[in-house]
Amino acid sequence: KVFEIRVSSAGVVSYLINGAPPTTVASTAFTFTDGVPVIPFVALNQFTTGTDVTGVCTINSWEFGYQ
């Protein structure tokens, strides 16, 4: 699967899974304020909730840049 997080020049965040907006999980709307530096990173479940992550998560490609 391809998971994308896009931020427009206006700071509006959108999420895509395999090129389409998610349909089973509601996306939380978010807009960055002007002038806020953004650093891309990945956080897996066990680090954010303290719950063990089952299975394997492999990142085959990591790409970021301007939209």
Short mmCIF file of C-alpha atoms in Angstrom, two decimals:
data_model
loop_
_atom_site.label_atom_id
_atom_site.label_comp_id
_atom_site.label_asym_id
_atom_site.label_seq_id
_atom_site.Cartn_x
_atom_site.Cartn_y
_atom_site.Cartn_z
CA LYS A 1 0.00 0.00 0.00
CA VAL A 2 1.05 3.55 -0.63
CA PHE A 3 0.26 6.01 2.16
CA GLU A 4 0.57 9.69 1.32
CA ILE A 5 0.24 12.79 3.43
CA ARG A 6 0.06 15.96 1.37
CA VAL A 7 0.22 19.55 2.53
CA SER A 8 -0.97 22.25 0.11
CA SER A 9 0.65 25.67 -0.18
CA ALA A 10 -2.22 26.94 2.02
CA GLY A 11 -1.19 24.43 4.75
CA VAL A 12 -4.18 22.09 4.26
CA VAL A 13 -3.34 18.45 4.99
CA SER A 14 -4.85 15.59 2.97
CA TYR A 15 -4.36 11.83 3.34
CA LEU A 16 -4.35 9.21 0.56
CA ILE A 17 -4.10 5.42 0.55
CA ASN A 18 -3.20 4.02 -2.86
CA GLY A 19 -4.08 7.40 -4.39
CA ALA A 20 -7.57 7.71 -2.86
CA PRO A 21 -8.90 9.30 0.34
CA PRO A 22 -9.46 6.73 3.14
CA THR A 23 -12.99 5.32 3.31
CA THR A 24 -12.92 3.14 6.44
CA VAL A 25 -11.21 5.52 8.87
CA ALA A 26 -12.21 9.14 9.21
CA SER A 27 -9.39 11.55 8.42
CA THR A 28 -8.84 14.33 10.90
CA ALA A 29 -8.85 17.71 9.18
CA PHE A 30 -5.73 19.72 9.86
CA THR A 31 -4.27 22.97 8.53
CA PHE A 32 -0.80 24.26 9.36
CA THR A 33 -0.47 27.94 10.17
CA ASP A 34 1.74 30.07 7.93
CA GLY A 35 5.46 29.98 8.68
CA VAL A 36 5.48 26.74 10.70
CA PRO A 37 8.41 24.48 9.75
CA VAL A 38 7.31 20.89 9.04
CA ILE A 39 9.62 17.90 9.49
CA PRO A 40 8.40 14.60 7.96
CA PHE A 41 8.62 11.52 10.22
CA VAL A 42 6.94 8.16 10.84
CA ALA A 43 5.64 7.04 14.25
CA LEU A 44 4.44 3.47 14.68
CA ASN A 45 1.64 2.49 17.08
CA GLN A 46 3.76 1.25 20.00
CA PHE A 47 5.49 4.62 20.28
CA THR A 48 2.28 6.66 20.21
CA THR A 49 -0.01 4.47 22.34
CA GLY A 50 2.28 2.08 24.24
CA THR A 51 0.60 -0.89 22.52
CA ASP A 52 2.70 -3.55 20.78
CA VAL A 53 2.69 -3.41 16.99
CA THR A 54 1.80 -6.78 15.49
CA GLY A 55 3.36 -7.87 12.22
CA VAL A 56 6.05 -6.11 10.26
CA CYS A 57 6.10 -2.63 8.84
CA THR A 58 8.53 -2.22 5.97
CA ILE A 59 9.18 1.16 4.40
CA ASN A 60 10.33 0.44 0.86
CA SER A 61 10.50 4.05 -0.20
CA TRP A 62 10.61 7.36 1.65
CA GLU A 63 10.00 10.44 -0.42
CA PHE A 64 9.19 14.02 0.47
CA GLY A 65 9.24 17.39 -1.21
CA TYR A 66 7.04 20.26 -2.31
CA GLN A 67 3.51 19.48 -3.53
#
